[in-house]
Short mmCIF file of C-alpha atoms in Angstrom, two decimals:
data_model
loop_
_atom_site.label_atom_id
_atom_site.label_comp_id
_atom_site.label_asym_id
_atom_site.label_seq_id
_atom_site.Cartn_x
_atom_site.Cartn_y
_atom_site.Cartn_z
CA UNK A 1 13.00 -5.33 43.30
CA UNK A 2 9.67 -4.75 44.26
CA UNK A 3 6.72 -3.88 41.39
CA UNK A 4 3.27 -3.83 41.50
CA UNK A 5 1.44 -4.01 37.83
CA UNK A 6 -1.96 -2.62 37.25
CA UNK A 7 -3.17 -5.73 35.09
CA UNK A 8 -0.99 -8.26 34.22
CA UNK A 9 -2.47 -11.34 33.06
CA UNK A 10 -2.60 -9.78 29.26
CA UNK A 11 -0.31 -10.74 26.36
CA UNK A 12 2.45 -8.62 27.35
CA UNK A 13 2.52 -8.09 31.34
CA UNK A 14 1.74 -11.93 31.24
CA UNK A 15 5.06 -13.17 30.43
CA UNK A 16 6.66 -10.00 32.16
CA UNK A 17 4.87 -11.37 35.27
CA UNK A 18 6.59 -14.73 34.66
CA UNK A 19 10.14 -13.40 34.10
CA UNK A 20 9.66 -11.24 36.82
CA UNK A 21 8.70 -13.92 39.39
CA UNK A 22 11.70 -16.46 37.77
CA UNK A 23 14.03 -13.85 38.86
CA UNK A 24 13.24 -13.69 42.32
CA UNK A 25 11.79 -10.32 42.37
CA UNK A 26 8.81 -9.55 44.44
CA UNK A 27 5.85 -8.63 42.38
CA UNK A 28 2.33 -7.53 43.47
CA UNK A 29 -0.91 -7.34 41.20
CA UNK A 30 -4.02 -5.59 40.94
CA UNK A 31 -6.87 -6.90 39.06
CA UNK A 32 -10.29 -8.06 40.24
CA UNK A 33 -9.47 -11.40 39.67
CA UNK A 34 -11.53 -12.49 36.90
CA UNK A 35 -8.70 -14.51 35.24
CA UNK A 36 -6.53 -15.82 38.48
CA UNK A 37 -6.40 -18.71 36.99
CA UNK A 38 -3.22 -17.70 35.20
CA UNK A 39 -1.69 -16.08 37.61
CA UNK A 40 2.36 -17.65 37.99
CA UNK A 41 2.67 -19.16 41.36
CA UNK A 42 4.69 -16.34 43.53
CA UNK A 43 2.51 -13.65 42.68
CA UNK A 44 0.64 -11.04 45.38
CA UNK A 45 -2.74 -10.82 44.44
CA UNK A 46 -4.61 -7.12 45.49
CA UNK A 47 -8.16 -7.85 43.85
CA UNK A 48 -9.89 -4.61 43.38
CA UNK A 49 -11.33 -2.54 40.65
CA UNK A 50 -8.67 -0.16 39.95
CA UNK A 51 -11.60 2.47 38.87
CA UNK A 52 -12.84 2.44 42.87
CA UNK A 53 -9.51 4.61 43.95
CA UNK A 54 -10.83 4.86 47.58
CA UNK A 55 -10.94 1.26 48.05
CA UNK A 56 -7.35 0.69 45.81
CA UNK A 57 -6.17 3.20 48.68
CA UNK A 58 -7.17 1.56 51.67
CA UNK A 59 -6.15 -1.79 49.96
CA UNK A 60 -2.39 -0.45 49.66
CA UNK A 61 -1.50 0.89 52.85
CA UNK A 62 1.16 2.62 53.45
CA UNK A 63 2.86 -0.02 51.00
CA UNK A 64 5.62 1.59 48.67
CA UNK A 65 7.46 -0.03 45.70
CA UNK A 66 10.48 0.31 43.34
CA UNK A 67 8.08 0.00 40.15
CA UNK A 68 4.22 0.66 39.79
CA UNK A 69 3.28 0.07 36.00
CA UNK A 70 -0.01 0.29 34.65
CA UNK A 71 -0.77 -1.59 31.36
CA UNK A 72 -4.51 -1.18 31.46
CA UNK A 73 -4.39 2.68 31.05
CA UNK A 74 -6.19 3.91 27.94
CA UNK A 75 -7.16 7.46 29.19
CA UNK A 76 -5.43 10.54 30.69
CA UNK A 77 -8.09 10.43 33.57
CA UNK A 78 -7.25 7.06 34.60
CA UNK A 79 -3.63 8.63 34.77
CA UNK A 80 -4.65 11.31 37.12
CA UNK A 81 -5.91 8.53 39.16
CA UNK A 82 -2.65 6.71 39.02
CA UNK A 83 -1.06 9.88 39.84
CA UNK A 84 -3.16 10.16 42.82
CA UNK A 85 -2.46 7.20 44.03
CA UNK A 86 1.48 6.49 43.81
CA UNK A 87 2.79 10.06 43.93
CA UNK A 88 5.75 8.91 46.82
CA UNK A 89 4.83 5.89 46.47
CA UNK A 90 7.10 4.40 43.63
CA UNK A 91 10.88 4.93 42.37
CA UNK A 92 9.24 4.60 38.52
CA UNK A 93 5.96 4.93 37.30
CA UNK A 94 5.54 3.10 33.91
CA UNK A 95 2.98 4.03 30.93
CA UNK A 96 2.27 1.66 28.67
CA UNK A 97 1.68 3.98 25.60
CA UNK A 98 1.49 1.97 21.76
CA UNK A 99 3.49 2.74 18.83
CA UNK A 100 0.25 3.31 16.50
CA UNK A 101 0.55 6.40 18.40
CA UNK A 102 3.77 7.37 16.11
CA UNK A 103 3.02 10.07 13.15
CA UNK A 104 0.42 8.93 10.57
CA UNK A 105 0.91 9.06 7.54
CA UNK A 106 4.81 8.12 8.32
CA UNK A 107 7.14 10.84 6.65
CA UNK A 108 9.70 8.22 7.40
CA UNK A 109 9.62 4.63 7.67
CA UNK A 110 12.13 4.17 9.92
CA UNK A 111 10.96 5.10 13.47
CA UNK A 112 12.90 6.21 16.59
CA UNK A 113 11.71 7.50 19.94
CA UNK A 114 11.65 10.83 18.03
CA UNK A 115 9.21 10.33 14.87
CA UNK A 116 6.81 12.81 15.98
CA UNK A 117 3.15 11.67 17.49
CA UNK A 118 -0.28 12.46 15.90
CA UNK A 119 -2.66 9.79 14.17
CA UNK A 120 -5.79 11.44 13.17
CA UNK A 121 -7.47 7.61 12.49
CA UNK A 122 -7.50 6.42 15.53
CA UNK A 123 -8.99 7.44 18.88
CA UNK A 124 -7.00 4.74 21.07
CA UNK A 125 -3.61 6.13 19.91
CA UNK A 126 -4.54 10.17 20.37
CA UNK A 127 -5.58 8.95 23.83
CA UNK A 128 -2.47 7.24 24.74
CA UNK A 129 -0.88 10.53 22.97
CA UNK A 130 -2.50 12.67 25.55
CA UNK A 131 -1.36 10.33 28.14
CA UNK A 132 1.97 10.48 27.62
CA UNK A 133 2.23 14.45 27.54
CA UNK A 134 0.11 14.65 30.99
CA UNK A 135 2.50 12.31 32.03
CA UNK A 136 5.79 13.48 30.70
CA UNK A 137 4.03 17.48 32.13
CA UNK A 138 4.26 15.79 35.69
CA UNK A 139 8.22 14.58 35.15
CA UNK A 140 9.27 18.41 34.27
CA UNK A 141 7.32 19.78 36.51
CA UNK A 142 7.29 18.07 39.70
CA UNK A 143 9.73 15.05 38.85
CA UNK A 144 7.10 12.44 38.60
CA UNK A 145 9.60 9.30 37.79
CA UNK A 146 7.78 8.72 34.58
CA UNK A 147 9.07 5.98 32.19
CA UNK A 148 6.87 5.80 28.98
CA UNK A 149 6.87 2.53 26.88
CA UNK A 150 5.57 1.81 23.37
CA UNK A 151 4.80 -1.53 22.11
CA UNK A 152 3.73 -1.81 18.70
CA UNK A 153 2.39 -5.52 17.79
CA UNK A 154 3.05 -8.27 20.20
CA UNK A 155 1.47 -12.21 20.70
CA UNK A 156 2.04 -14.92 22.33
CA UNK A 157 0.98 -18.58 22.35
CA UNK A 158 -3.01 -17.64 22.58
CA UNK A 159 -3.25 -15.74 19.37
CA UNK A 160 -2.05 -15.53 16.00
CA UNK A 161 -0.89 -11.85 14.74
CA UNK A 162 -3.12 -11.06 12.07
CA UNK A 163 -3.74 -7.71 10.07
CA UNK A 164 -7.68 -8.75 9.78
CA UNK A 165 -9.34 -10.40 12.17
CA UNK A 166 -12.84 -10.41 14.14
CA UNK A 167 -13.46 -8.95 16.94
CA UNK A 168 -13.29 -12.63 18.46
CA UNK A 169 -9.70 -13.26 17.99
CA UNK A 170 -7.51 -14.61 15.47
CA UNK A 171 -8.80 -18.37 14.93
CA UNK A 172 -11.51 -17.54 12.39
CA UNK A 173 -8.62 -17.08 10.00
CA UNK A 174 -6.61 -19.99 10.71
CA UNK A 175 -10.03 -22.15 10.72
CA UNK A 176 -10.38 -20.90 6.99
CA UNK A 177 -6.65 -21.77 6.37
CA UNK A 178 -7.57 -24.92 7.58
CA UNK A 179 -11.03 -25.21 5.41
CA UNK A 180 -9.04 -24.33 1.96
CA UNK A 181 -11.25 -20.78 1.80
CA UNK A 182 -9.32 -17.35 0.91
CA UNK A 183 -8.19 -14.98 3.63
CA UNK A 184 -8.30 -11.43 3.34
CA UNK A 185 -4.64 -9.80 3.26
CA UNK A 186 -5.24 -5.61 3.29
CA UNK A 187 -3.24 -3.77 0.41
CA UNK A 188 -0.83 -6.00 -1.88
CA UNK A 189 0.70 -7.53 1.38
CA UNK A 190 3.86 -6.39 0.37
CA UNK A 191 4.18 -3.38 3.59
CA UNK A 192 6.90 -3.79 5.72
CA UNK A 193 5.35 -4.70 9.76
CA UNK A 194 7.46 -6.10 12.59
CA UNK A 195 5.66 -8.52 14.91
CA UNK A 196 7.00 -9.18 18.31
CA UNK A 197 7.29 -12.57 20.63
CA UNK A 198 6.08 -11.48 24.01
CA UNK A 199 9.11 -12.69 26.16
CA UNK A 200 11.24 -11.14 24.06
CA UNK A 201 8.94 -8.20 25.01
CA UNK A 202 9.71 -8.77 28.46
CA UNK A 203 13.20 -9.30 28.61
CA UNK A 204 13.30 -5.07 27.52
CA UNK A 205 10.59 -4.20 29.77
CA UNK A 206 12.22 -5.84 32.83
CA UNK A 207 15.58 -4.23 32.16
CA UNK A 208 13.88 -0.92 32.06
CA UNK A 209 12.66 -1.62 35.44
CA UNK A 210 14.09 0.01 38.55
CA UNK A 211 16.61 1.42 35.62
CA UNK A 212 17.78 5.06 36.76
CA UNK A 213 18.48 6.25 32.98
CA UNK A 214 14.93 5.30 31.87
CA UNK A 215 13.47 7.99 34.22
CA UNK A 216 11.90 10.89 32.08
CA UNK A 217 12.41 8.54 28.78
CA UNK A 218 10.31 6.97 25.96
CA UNK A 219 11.01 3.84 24.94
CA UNK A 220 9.99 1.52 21.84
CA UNK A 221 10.65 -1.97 22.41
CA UNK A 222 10.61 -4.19 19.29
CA UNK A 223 11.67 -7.02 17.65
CA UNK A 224 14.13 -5.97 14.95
CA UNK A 225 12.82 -8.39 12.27
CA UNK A 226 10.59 -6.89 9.60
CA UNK A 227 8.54 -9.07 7.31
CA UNK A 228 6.14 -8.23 4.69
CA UNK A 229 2.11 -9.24 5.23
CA UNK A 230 2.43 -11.84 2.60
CA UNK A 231 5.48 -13.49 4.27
CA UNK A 232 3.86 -13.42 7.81
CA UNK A 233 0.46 -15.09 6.14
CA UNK A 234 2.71 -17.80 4.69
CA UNK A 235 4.28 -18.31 7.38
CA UNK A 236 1.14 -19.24 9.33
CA UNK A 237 0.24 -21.78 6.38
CA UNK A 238 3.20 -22.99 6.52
CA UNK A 239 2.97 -23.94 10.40
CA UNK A 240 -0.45 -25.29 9.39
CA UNK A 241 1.09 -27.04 6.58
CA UNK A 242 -1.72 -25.79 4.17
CA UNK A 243 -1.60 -23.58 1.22
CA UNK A 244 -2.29 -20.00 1.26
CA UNK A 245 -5.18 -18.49 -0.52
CA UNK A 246 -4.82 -15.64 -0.23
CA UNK A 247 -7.15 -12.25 -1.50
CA UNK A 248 -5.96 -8.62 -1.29
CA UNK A 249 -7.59 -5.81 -0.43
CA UNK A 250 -7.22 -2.39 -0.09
CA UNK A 251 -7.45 -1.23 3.63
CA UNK A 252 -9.77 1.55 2.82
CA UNK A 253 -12.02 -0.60 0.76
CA UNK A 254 -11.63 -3.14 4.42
CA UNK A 255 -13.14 0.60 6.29
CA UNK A 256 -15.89 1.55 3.94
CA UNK A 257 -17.37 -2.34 3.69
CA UNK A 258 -17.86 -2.49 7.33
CA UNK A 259 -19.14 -0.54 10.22
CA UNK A 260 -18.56 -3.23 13.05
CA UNK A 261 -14.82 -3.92 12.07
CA UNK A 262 -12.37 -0.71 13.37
CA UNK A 263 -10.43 -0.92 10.40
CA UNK A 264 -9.98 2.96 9.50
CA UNK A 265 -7.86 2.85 13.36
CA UNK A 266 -6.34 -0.68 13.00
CA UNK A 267 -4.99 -0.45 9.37
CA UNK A 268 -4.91 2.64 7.98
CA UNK A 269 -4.01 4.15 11.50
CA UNK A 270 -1.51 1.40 11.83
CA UNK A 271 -0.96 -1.93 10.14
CA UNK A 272 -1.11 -0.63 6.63
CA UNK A 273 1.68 1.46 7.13
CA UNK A 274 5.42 0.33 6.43
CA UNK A 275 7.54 0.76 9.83
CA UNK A 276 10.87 -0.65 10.65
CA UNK A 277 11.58 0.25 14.23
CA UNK A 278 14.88 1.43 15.29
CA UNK A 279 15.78 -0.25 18.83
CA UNK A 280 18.94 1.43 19.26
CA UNK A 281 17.83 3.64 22.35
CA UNK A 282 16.42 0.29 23.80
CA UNK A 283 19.62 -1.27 23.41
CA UNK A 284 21.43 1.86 25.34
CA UNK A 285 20.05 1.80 27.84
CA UNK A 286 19.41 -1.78 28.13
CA UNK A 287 23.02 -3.23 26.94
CA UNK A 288 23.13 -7.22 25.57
CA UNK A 289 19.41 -6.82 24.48
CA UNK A 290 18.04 -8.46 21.16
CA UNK A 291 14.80 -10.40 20.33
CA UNK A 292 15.79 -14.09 20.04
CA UNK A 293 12.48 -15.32 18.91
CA UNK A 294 12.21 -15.36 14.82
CA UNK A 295 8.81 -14.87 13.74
CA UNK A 296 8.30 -18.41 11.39
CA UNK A 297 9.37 -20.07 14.70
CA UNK A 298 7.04 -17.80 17.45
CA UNK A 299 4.25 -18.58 15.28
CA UNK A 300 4.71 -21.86 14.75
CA UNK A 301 4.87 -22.11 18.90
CA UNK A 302 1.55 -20.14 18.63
CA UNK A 303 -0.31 -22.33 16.07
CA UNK A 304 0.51 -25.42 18.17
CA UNK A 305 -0.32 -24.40 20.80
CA UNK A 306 -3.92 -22.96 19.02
CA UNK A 307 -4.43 -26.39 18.07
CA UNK A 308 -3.80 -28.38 21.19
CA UNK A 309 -5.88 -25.97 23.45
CA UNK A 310 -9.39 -25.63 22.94
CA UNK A 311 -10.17 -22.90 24.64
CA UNK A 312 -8.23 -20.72 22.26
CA UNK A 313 -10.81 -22.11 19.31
CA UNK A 314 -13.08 -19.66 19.32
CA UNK A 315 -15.30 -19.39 16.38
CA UNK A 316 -16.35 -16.39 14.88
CA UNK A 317 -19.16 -16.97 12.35
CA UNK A 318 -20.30 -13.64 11.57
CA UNK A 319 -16.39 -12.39 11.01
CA UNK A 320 -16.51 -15.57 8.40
CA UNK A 321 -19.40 -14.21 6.79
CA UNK A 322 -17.93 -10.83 6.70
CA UNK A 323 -14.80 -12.45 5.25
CA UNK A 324 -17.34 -14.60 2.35
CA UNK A 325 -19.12 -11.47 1.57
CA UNK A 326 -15.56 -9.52 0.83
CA UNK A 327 -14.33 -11.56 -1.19
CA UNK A 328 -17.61 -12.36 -3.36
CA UNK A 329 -17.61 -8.34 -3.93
CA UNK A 330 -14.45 -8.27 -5.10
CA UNK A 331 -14.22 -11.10 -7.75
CA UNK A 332 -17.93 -10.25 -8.44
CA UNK A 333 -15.94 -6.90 -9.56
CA UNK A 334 -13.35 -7.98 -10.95
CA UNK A 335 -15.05 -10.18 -13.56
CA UNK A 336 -17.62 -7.20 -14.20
CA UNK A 337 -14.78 -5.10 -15.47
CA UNK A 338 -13.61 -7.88 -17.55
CA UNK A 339 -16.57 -8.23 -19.23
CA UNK A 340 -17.03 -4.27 -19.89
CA UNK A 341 -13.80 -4.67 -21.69
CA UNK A 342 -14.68 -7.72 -23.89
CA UNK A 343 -17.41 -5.10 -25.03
#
């Protein structure tokens, strides 16, 4: 098989990239390079700006491939560019849409392929929304080989899945872990979320690849584990071997407190809601799949590998201070309603 991926040195096409190349299939990237020091030995390398289409064009030739996928698509107009560019020129275009994009608030928890889309908190998934129906507009119409897929919330060794964080990255949290200081948990922790190990990710997304019943389809690939917020937190103390102290918070107290922090979107657009995703159509049309990688041991993977690499330590003071300030408000409150009742 021969793909080419628009991106794929991020969380997810990362290990796809990997699999991909372990295989023996021949896989081409375009990026502009900045991070080719990742890049698995094996790999073509087209550096380029995929925004400057003219020079993309030139660039490609009269190449052709069996999969183009583009996981750095956030707008329908960077879609019409893709269009423009591999109409004929690939067996299977691939959209990588999100499952945030899925109906909020849920009217059921459990979520298939055909829980409707809308989510009126959060810009990112209406975008990827309107994507997918310019997209899916071009398969009925003209037979664009359009295969949509929705991720909801993968990691991998870099970065710990969190449902608050900075904009920095996830180690601010485990450095408080670490320091003995609370860390903020929205709601009562006790919604249902399913986190997902990227190569399990990319065992799915490879056999959707060059896969003849994926044309025209959407497709949620997931881990089928669910865990509760307060089980995934412990779990990271545990693989810290620290105790959790832990605060909760509702999300939209988390939205009104802060106007750097995207938490209206993040939570109450997505985290904050219970989901347990149904992987059956996945499992169709990809037969022997299932996630092998349990969450306690993914993150424990991810913590030690946190801890042993530098470079993934990336402070985040004013996210701390956010964090300090939080938490002073709300057992600053707490104790002030106390003491109204004692009167």
């Amino acid at each position: 098989m021969r793909a080419l991926f628009i991106g794929g040195t991020g969380t997810i096409s990362a290990a796809i990239s990997r699999q991909l190349l372990e295989e023996g299939h021949e896989l081409y990237l375009i990026n502009r390079g900045n991070r080719s020091e990742t890049l698995p030995e094996g790999v073509h390398s087209i550096i380029a700006d995929i925004g400057d289409e003219d020079r993309v064009k030139e660039l490609l030739g009269d190449m052709k491939f069996d999969v183009v996928a583009d996981f750095i698509a956030f707008q329908k107009k960077q879609l019409e560019r893709d269009y423009r560019l591999f109409k004929g020129r690939c067996s299977q275009f691939i959209f990588i849409s999100s499952a945030s994009a899925y109906q909020k608030p849920l009217s059921d928890y459990r979520i298939t392929e055909g829980t409707p889309l809308s989510n009126p908190y959060w810009e990112y998934s209406r975008n990827k929304i309107e994507g997918e129906e310019y997209l899916m507009k071009l398969y009925r119409e003209e037979g664009f080989p359009v295969t949509i897929v929705r991720p909801s919330h993968t990691y991998d060794e870099r970065s710990v899945p969190l449902g608050v964080h900075g904009d920095k990255g996830s180690y601010q949290v485990i450095k408080r872990m670490m320091e003995g200081k609370p860390v903020i948990i929205h709601g009562d922790g006790t919604s249902l979320w399913t986190m997902t190990h990227n190569s399990d990710f990319a065992r799915g997304f490879i056999g959707l690849m060059d896969n003849i019943h994926a044309i025209g389809e959407a497709v949620q690939i997931t881990s089928d584990e669910s865990l509760t917020w307060n089980q995934a937190y412990e779990a990271i103390a545990r693989a810290l071997d620290v105790p959790l102290i832990a605060i909760h918070v509702s999300s939209e107290f988390l939205d009104a407190s802060s106007d750097e922090y995207d938490f209206k979107g993040g939570l109450i657009g997505d985290k904050a809601n219970t989901v347990v995703f149904d992987n059956q159509k996945l499992k169709r049309l990809v037969p022997g799949f299932t996630a092998k990688v349990r969450y306690d041991q993914g993150i424990r993977q991810t913590v030690d590998y946190i801890l042993s690499h530098p470079e993934c330590q990336r402070e985040d003071l004013e996210f701390d201070a956010w964090c300090d300030a939080v938490v002073d408000a709300i057992t600053e409150a707490a104790e002030k309603v106390k003491s109204v009742r004692k009167k």
